[in-house]
Amino acid sequence: MHEPVHHYLDPFLDKIETRDKLTEDEKAALRALPQKLVRTAARSRIVEEGEKPTHACMVLEGIVYRSKIASTGRRQIISFHVPGDMVDLHTVLFKVADHTIETVRNAAVVLVPHKAILETAEEVPALGRAFWYDTLLDASIQREALLNIGRRDARSRTAHLFCELAVRLKRVGLVTNGSFELPITQTDIADALGVTPIHTNRVLAQFRKQGLITATGKSVTIHDWRALVAIGDFDATYLHLEGPSDLHL
Amino acid sequence: MHEPVHHYLDPFLDKIETRDKLTEDEKAALRALPQKLVRTAARSRIVEEGEKPTHACMVLEGIVYRSKIASTGRRQIISFHVPGDMVDLHTVLFKVADHTIETVRNAAVVLVPHKAILETAEEVPALGRAFWYDTLLDASIQREALLNIGRRDARSRTAHLFCELAVRLKRVGLVTNGSFELPITQTDIADALGVTPIHTNRVLAQFRKQGLITATGKSVTIHDWRALVAIGDFDATYLHLEGPSDLHL
DNA sequence: CGTTCGCTTGACGTCTCTCAATGCGGGTGG
DNA sequence: CCACCCGCATTGAGAGACGTCAAGCGAACG
């Protein structure tokens, strides 16, 4: 079997390796996965709710988000994804996608067939654990989002979201001097936080006036990290940055 | 290696088998996992946020929930768990638990060491997928909860929660004539839905008056399922009851 | 039989939503 | 190169859902 070897998945590899060192063989197995680089336009739908996707995808460039729609038409953004994130490993074992996946701006994603992921997970246990871990981390982020929306007011929710994105983007080297690209609209932020875009606008205006952060539709600059963390009640434990349990096999 | 064989994990086995048939060997491997039956009092904490658990657990009897606390002291219940659910497979790969796990009433849970779970996942791929699947399903339920809290009003949220619990409990045979045991307080419901207990009380009173459901602190009876589904905007797709992808290896 | 916890109900406050209008910047076509 | 347009940000005013404070009550439990 001679699979062509790419390095598109290296960002995911890097993410894995901060928590679990891989051998050269394991890395090679990951790189040997069949994969396809796809560049998308802004607001492209990668997976639609109700579909049966055959590929999972990793974000290479840009921001991707997942969302669900209530029957009233109101949209909830479940999570944002940054480069190096495997976005829908979830559908690997499901018949239908229970949510939609979209890009905010033009982005680059790498598609990997479900079948290959399952086979590799079985043949290379370290990679199986890596895939599993990624979905567990994802779930942990969702739990924090649940706490955020359920038990914090709009101000706090907003601050928390920016804290989280800053940390996650920093991890992949996309933050310089407290500022990072974030080409999302206030409506996106509102839909992620369970509030109206109008209210989001007022919260952001207040933050700006207080010299906390500046958010244009393109980028975000954090001026007072400590204050933002305090307002957002942000504690990065749930991001499990220190890696997995030491309990290796 | 002669491990003692119990049948405590059979409820989990049943849950798996509705979506993925296992061979006798695979079943035997699951049953051979080291396990310990533990009976708990009401409001017992199984895992505390910040701890490093060494065991995962499956619910055998009773209701278990997971929660997180904001720094203001406000509690968010992340999810409820019914018999047959593996509750904290999440911590298998994490250093610290990012949430607390508690029982509502006296319950029975089965503890299984993380180490054994990881080894088995590696040696028996079908079980590895089963564990993974369970955490993916859990994440799907969390996503729906996010939509529920973020984009539905209190009335709708409440109805949705009862719909979900009814379906999940029915699946394990714990619903008779539209009624099931649910020994949780209105404060618990409120904390799961991101509202105040007082408001929950008013919503429940309204439901009762309209002849929709009757909820005492002990059990719930659904009188008008169709109406409840409509109010709760409930669509069971996200519970993936039809099992996993047909894409087997 | 007292104490405690949870349910219930009322009055009032407020955070956030809805409706509505204006402004602005960037893309598009002439 | 300019004019038009459309999506998005912004701002105001009024409404409503839900929160807070407070008090009474019943059942379970020691």
XYZ file of C-alpha atoms (C1' of nucleotides) in Angstrom:
558
model
C 0.000 0.000 0.000
C 1.518 3.230 -1.114
C -0.522 6.140 0.072
C 0.655 9.592 -0.907
C 1.998 11.415 2.129
C 0.908 14.976 2.841
C 1.546 17.228 5.754
C -1.832 18.918 5.868
C -2.686 17.220 9.140
C 0.419 18.446 10.902
C -1.479 21.139 12.812
C -3.589 18.381 14.348
C -0.414 16.434 14.983
C 1.055 19.387 16.819
C -2.070 19.653 18.922
C -1.846 15.971 19.798
C 1.812 16.119 20.608
C 1.448 18.810 23.240
C -0.295 16.143 25.273
C 0.918 12.789 24.023
C 4.205 12.140 22.253
C 3.891 10.041 19.146
C 6.459 7.760 17.593
C 7.628 8.334 14.042
C 5.545 5.387 12.867
C 2.433 6.817 14.456
C 3.052 10.201 12.871
C 3.614 8.523 9.530
C 0.314 6.666 9.892
C -1.506 9.911 10.456
C 0.145 11.585 7.499
C -0.646 8.588 5.318
C -4.388 9.050 5.810
C -6.183 9.737 2.556
C -6.901 13.439 2.615
C -8.058 16.229 0.416
C -7.364 19.904 0.816
C -10.401 22.046 0.106
C -10.521 25.823 -0.021
C -13.899 27.328 0.654
C -15.557 30.677 0.125
C -17.014 32.655 3.033
C -20.177 31.199 4.596
C -19.680 27.804 3.035
C -21.549 24.906 4.461
C -19.281 21.920 4.997
C -21.856 19.641 6.596
C -25.601 20.178 6.737
C -27.805 19.025 9.596
C -29.516 15.805 8.543
C -26.881 14.809 6.007
C -24.775 11.693 6.192
C -21.211 12.931 5.783
C -18.576 10.477 4.632
C -15.608 12.601 5.608
C -14.388 14.272 8.727
C -12.461 17.510 8.426
C -9.637 19.396 10.042
C -9.423 23.177 9.963
C -6.216 24.326 8.299
C -6.898 28.042 7.927
C -9.765 30.262 9.009
C -12.541 29.861 11.527
C -15.255 27.230 11.355
C -18.346 26.919 13.505
C -21.062 24.412 14.195
C -24.671 25.393 14.661
C -28.165 24.079 15.216
C -31.479 25.688 14.378
C -34.642 25.634 16.482
C -37.945 25.264 14.679
C -38.601 28.947 15.300
C -35.628 29.649 13.069
C -33.434 30.861 15.888
C -29.857 29.722 15.475
C -27.474 28.554 18.174
C -23.777 28.391 17.452
C -22.424 25.417 19.343
C -18.718 26.068 19.039
C -16.021 27.788 17.061
C -13.063 25.930 15.650
C -9.553 27.107 15.057
C -6.770 25.681 12.902
C -5.686 22.231 14.043
C -9.162 21.256 15.272
C -10.756 18.128 13.883
C -14.272 19.403 13.470
C -16.631 16.548 12.950
C -15.169 13.379 14.238
C -18.638 13.091 15.762
C -20.204 11.944 12.568
C -17.686 9.129 12.201
C -19.947 6.852 14.227
C -23.332 8.484 13.553
C -25.744 7.909 10.726
C -26.774 11.534 10.402
C -25.165 14.807 11.333
C -27.092 16.473 14.141
C -25.719 19.902 13.351
C -24.437 22.135 10.596
C -20.808 23.056 10.013
C -19.893 26.302 8.293
C -16.941 28.560 7.629
C -17.094 32.244 8.481
C -14.663 33.493 5.852
C -12.810 31.751 3.124
C -11.042 28.878 4.800
C -8.988 25.809 4.123
C -10.053 22.447 5.461
C -8.668 18.955 5.047
C -11.159 16.169 4.402
C -10.442 12.658 5.652
C -12.740 9.689 4.954
C -14.494 8.234 7.985
C -13.549 4.749 6.950
C -9.850 5.562 7.026
C -10.189 7.204 10.429
C -11.883 4.175 11.921
C -9.347 1.800 10.434
C -6.447 3.873 11.664
C -7.981 4.260 15.106
C -8.069 0.507 15.320
C -4.631 -0.197 13.905
C -2.761 2.557 15.695
C -4.082 2.797 19.252
C -2.244 6.048 19.968
C -4.097 7.680 17.106
C -7.356 6.119 18.200
C -6.843 7.731 21.585
C -5.898 11.009 19.911
C -9.150 11.102 17.945
C -11.122 10.170 21.013
C -9.340 12.789 23.070
C -10.156 15.472 20.565
C -13.870 14.709 20.800
C -13.668 14.621 24.586
C -12.013 18.014 24.654
C -14.709 19.268 22.387
C -17.343 18.006 24.790
C -15.588 19.710 27.675
C -15.700 23.009 25.808
C -19.393 22.463 25.205
C -19.966 21.899 28.906
C -18.327 25.192 29.737
C -20.478 26.865 27.080
C -23.520 25.412 28.775
C -22.446 26.917 32.086
C -21.666 30.160 30.327
C -25.044 30.539 28.682
C -27.047 29.035 31.504
C -25.537 30.822 34.443
C -23.769 34.007 33.382
C -25.166 37.326 32.194
C -24.496 38.710 28.728
C -21.468 40.751 29.791
C -19.823 37.798 31.417
C -20.674 35.437 28.565
C -19.137 37.748 26.039
C -15.933 38.195 28.007
C -15.694 34.449 28.502
C -16.005 33.740 24.801
C -13.203 36.141 23.946
C -10.989 34.676 26.652
C -11.502 31.190 25.312
C -10.853 32.124 21.712
C -7.739 34.048 22.715
C -6.313 31.040 24.537
C -7.165 28.581 21.791
C -5.812 30.813 19.063
C -2.704 31.601 21.039
C -2.016 27.921 21.279
C -1.698 27.727 17.526
C 0.334 30.906 17.294
C -2.401 33.143 15.946
C -2.270 35.816 18.647
C 0.191 38.700 18.566
C 0.232 41.390 21.210
C -3.163 40.430 22.481
C -4.766 40.716 19.114
C -6.043 38.145 16.662
C -8.028 37.821 13.464
C -11.670 37.033 14.083
C -13.783 37.730 11.031
C -17.174 37.094 12.608
C -20.220 39.333 12.817
C -21.929 40.487 15.969
C -24.816 38.274 14.956
C -22.479 35.275 15.075
C -21.333 36.230 18.545
C -24.930 36.725 19.630
C -25.944 33.326 18.299
C -23.066 31.717 20.133
C -24.024 33.391 23.406
C -27.773 33.017 23.306
C -28.512 36.748 23.120
C -29.628 39.216 20.441
C -27.172 40.934 18.107
C -28.433 44.259 19.409
C -27.570 43.375 22.939
C -24.195 42.032 21.852
C -23.564 45.352 20.200
C -24.248 47.189 23.441
C -22.009 44.905 25.447
C -19.175 45.322 22.965
C -19.666 49.089 22.951
C -19.370 49.071 26.732
C -16.212 46.950 26.617
C -14.740 49.320 24.091
C -15.603 52.367 26.151
C -14.043 50.797 29.233
C -10.871 50.053 27.316
C -11.232 46.296 27.752
C -11.216 45.075 24.194
C -11.723 46.396 20.699
C -13.620 44.137 18.346
C -14.129 45.063 14.748
C -15.768 42.615 12.415
C -12.335 41.466 11.409
C -10.108 41.302 14.417
C -10.091 41.502 18.172
C -7.608 43.248 20.422
C -7.579 42.593 24.112
C -6.318 45.568 26.102
C -6.887 44.344 29.631
C -6.585 40.595 29.908
C -6.888 40.424 33.692
C -10.085 42.419 33.726
C -11.537 40.350 30.905
C -10.767 37.130 32.741
C -12.402 38.494 35.869
C -15.546 39.626 34.090
C -15.791 36.386 32.135
C -15.170 34.209 35.192
C -12.653 32.453 32.978
C -10.665 29.485 34.227
C -8.876 27.526 31.519
C -8.993 24.201 33.352
C -11.705 22.916 31.049
C -9.406 23.350 28.042
C -7.136 20.702 29.546
C -4.055 22.386 28.205
C -1.759 20.240 30.250
C -2.566 17.195 28.225
C -4.111 13.857 28.983
C -3.776 11.636 31.950
C -0.339 10.200 32.560
C -1.960 6.844 32.510
C -0.441 5.510 29.326
C -0.433 1.950 28.287
C -5.753 -14.383 33.378
C -8.851 -15.286 35.290
C -10.961 -12.266 35.936
C -14.192 -12.734 37.833
C -17.140 -12.260 35.496
C -20.065 -10.095 36.554
C -23.087 -8.934 34.667
C -23.332 -5.465 36.141
C -22.385 -3.880 32.827
C -25.140 -5.611 30.903
C -27.322 -2.487 30.767
C -24.482 -0.754 28.936
C -24.139 -3.818 26.764
C -27.810 -3.634 25.864
C -27.425 -0.001 24.962
C -24.488 -0.819 22.706
C -26.242 -3.689 21.058
C -29.160 -1.641 19.865
C -26.682 -0.017 17.528
C -23.850 -2.467 17.008
C -24.056 -6.214 17.438
C -21.243 -7.688 19.458
C -19.769 -11.152 19.247
C -19.753 -13.418 22.277
C -16.045 -12.795 22.724
C -16.570 -9.060 22.729
C -19.358 -9.344 25.269
C -17.185 -11.568 27.406
C -14.395 -9.012 27.256
C -16.727 -6.314 28.523
C -18.028 -8.499 31.319
C -14.496 -9.423 32.294
C -13.609 -5.806 33.052
C -12.651 -5.286 36.681
C -15.679 -3.668 38.256
C -17.116 -2.758 41.578
C -20.732 -2.252 42.467
C -21.297 0.727 44.730
C -24.558 1.771 46.339
C -24.786 5.416 47.250
C -26.978 7.572 49.444
C -28.952 10.483 48.048
C -26.877 13.492 46.976
C -23.658 11.575 46.919
C -20.770 13.016 45.045
C -19.126 10.437 42.816
C -16.565 12.739 41.227
C -15.654 16.231 42.322
C -14.567 18.992 39.953
C -10.781 19.249 40.106
C -10.215 15.684 41.245
C -8.306 13.079 39.311
C -10.620 10.087 39.178
C -9.149 6.657 38.522
C -12.428 4.980 37.679
C -15.238 5.546 35.236
C -18.744 4.564 36.228
C -21.926 3.210 34.762
C -25.334 3.968 36.243
C -27.120 0.800 37.270
C -30.038 2.228 39.234
C -31.199 5.764 39.911
C -30.492 9.094 38.296
C -27.077 10.733 38.172
C -26.223 14.229 37.010
C -23.134 16.240 36.157
C -22.758 19.871 37.098
C -20.417 22.826 37.042
C -20.359 25.864 39.304
C -19.677 29.452 38.282
C -17.591 31.592 40.621
C -20.780 33.377 41.682
C -21.932 30.082 43.120
C -24.596 29.530 40.511
C -24.850 25.913 39.464
C -25.432 24.539 35.991
C -26.503 20.943 35.570
C -24.903 19.692 32.371
C -26.801 16.476 31.889
C -28.820 13.777 33.571
C -27.925 10.124 33.283
C -30.137 7.093 33.307
C -29.345 3.412 33.896
C -27.011 2.006 31.253
C -25.161 5.300 30.743
C -21.414 5.354 31.201
C -21.076 8.622 33.019
C -17.529 9.760 33.011
C -15.631 8.125 30.254
C -14.449 11.708 29.750
C -11.989 11.561 32.545
C -10.355 8.462 31.087
C -8.047 10.647 29.030
C -8.022 13.797 31.185
C -5.830 14.697 34.106
C -8.561 16.420 36.073
C -12.331 16.241 36.077
C -13.814 19.459 34.769
C -17.165 18.848 36.431
C -18.865 17.237 39.382
C -20.913 14.038 39.262
C -23.668 13.411 41.782
C -26.610 11.142 42.431
C -30.048 12.548 43.149
C -31.351 9.713 45.273
C -29.778 6.568 46.488
C -28.364 4.908 43.418
C -26.237 2.020 42.287
C -23.226 2.586 40.088
C -20.546 0.285 38.737
C -16.972 1.502 38.903
C -14.459 0.442 36.256
C -10.778 1.420 36.345
C -9.637 3.764 33.590
C -6.641 1.614 32.889
C -8.786 -1.414 32.119
C -11.028 0.630 29.868
C -8.097 1.915 27.839
C -6.569 -1.523 27.526
C -9.835 -3.063 26.466
C -10.522 -0.279 23.993
C -7.221 -1.095 22.388
C -7.524 -4.858 22.417
C -11.159 -5.100 21.408
C -11.847 -2.489 18.722
C -15.605 -2.989 18.840
C -15.571 -2.029 22.512
C -13.256 0.863 21.808
C -15.795 2.160 19.329
C -18.597 1.521 21.809
C -16.908 3.664 24.471
C -16.162 6.344 21.941
C -19.726 6.248 20.648
C -21.099 6.709 24.129
C -19.084 9.879 24.639
C -20.114 11.143 21.201
C -23.754 10.599 22.014
C -23.218 12.423 25.241
C -21.755 15.347 23.340
C -24.713 15.360 20.982
C -27.072 15.605 23.932
C -25.015 18.496 25.258
C -25.310 20.288 21.929
C -29.062 20.016 22.023
C -29.015 21.323 25.593
C -27.030 24.301 24.355
C -29.657 25.026 21.725
C -32.341 24.510 24.314
C -30.950 26.959 26.826
C -29.624 29.423 24.306
C -32.578 29.690 21.973
C -35.772 28.544 23.640
C -37.878 30.198 26.337
C -38.422 28.666 29.748
C -41.652 26.921 28.796
C -40.104 25.300 25.778
C -36.926 24.347 27.612
C -38.877 22.624 30.333
C -41.018 20.667 27.896
C -37.927 19.652 25.957
C -36.191 18.318 29.024
C -39.136 16.141 29.953
C -39.410 14.837 26.402
C -35.776 13.855 26.378
C -35.892 12.140 29.735
C -39.038 10.274 28.752
C -37.409 8.936 25.594
C -34.181 7.973 27.294
C -35.931 6.305 30.199
C -38.348 4.531 27.914
C -35.404 3.058 26.096
C -34.344 1.265 29.249
C -37.878 0.225 30.133
C -38.450 2.709 32.917
C -41.589 4.346 31.542
C -45.052 2.887 32.061
C -48.166 4.588 30.744
C -46.355 7.824 30.180
C -45.099 8.029 33.695
C -41.677 7.529 35.207
C -39.773 7.957 38.433
C -37.844 11.208 38.552
C -36.843 12.081 42.091
C -35.418 15.514 41.377
C -36.286 18.872 42.888
C -37.510 21.908 41.020
C -34.192 23.507 41.851
C -32.454 20.697 39.959
C -34.666 21.287 36.933
C -34.035 25.013 37.147
C -30.280 24.489 37.310
C -30.440 22.241 34.277
C -32.441 24.775 32.296
C -30.659 27.959 33.265
C -33.620 29.533 35.062
C -34.655 30.136 38.688
C -36.468 27.525 40.718
C -39.296 30.009 41.188
C -39.779 30.381 37.490
C -39.595 26.626 37.032
C -42.328 26.298 39.597
C -44.550 28.648 37.605
C -43.932 26.826 34.349
C -44.714 23.484 35.960
C -47.863 24.902 37.536
C -48.959 26.079 34.116
C -48.270 22.692 32.549
C -50.249 21.037 35.289
C -53.175 23.399 34.883
C -53.211 22.802 31.144
C -53.241 19.052 31.677
C -49.889 18.550 29.965
C -47.864 16.828 32.621
C -47.890 16.271 36.354
C -44.529 16.453 38.067
C -44.193 15.756 41.739
C -40.791 15.666 43.310
C -40.806 11.935 42.799
C -42.320 11.075 39.495
C -43.515 12.573 36.248
C -46.615 11.699 34.281
C -47.039 12.932 30.750
C -50.686 13.362 29.814
C -50.340 14.895 26.375
C -47.194 13.760 24.612
C -47.953 15.432 21.282
C -48.508 18.797 22.888
C -45.381 18.463 24.980
C -43.308 17.628 21.908
C -44.743 20.645 20.117
C -44.072 23.036 22.969
C -40.589 21.646 23.529
C -39.724 21.701 19.818
C -38.533 18.164 20.412
C -36.989 16.105 17.632
C -35.215 12.965 18.771
C -32.717 12.903 15.913
C -29.943 14.081 18.176
C -30.378 11.006 20.379
C -29.303 8.879 17.420
C -31.594 6.065 18.422
C -31.112 4.263 15.168
C -27.582 3.376 15.988
C -24.244 4.162 14.452
C -23.215 4.444 10.884
C -23.433 1.290 8.848
C -19.830 1.831 8.052
C -18.380 -1.077 9.952
C -14.957 -2.445 9.482
C -43.090 17.408 67.737
C -39.903 20.675 66.186
C -36.899 21.562 62.342
C -35.656 21.615 57.756
C -36.169 21.352 52.937
C -38.796 22.025 49.093
C -43.061 23.837 46.964
C -46.049 27.780 46.255
C -47.517 32.454 45.595
C -47.283 37.749 45.412
C -45.105 42.121 44.336
C -41.702 44.445 42.191
C -37.325 45.246 39.632
C -34.376 44.656 35.585
C -31.959 42.475 32.032
C -32.687 41.510 27.612
C -35.856 41.508 23.594
C -38.514 43.699 19.975
C -39.461 47.276 16.881
C -37.644 50.956 14.308
C -34.583 54.142 12.148
C -29.995 55.804 10.785
C -25.331 55.377 9.333
C -21.527 53.269 7.180
C -18.309 50.650 4.406
C -17.396 47.672 0.847
C -18.640 45.331 -3.258
C -20.720 45.824 -7.944
C -21.976 47.647 -12.152
C -22.206 51.363 -15.260
C -14.055 56.443 -11.122
C -18.376 57.210 -9.289
C -23.055 55.830 -7.866
C -25.854 52.509 -6.103
C -26.900 48.760 -2.742
C -26.786 45.649 0.689
C -25.192 43.723 4.806
C -23.709 45.007 9.158
C -23.061 48.177 13.035
C -25.276 51.519 15.884
C -28.670 53.865 18.713
C -33.315 54.957 20.913
C -37.677 53.803 23.042
C -40.863 50.749 24.881
C -42.314 45.909 26.208
C -41.937 41.540 28.301
C -39.866 37.478 30.225
C -37.597 36.221 33.972
C -35.120 37.381 38.387
C -35.128 38.918 43.179
C -37.061 39.514 47.616
C -40.237 37.926 50.865
C -43.559 35.156 53.231
C -46.432 31.098 54.151
C -47.098 26.118 53.991
C -46.781 21.158 53.904
C -44.295 16.901 54.172
C -40.342 14.309 55.555
C -37.204 13.315 59.113
C -34.668 13.154 63.318
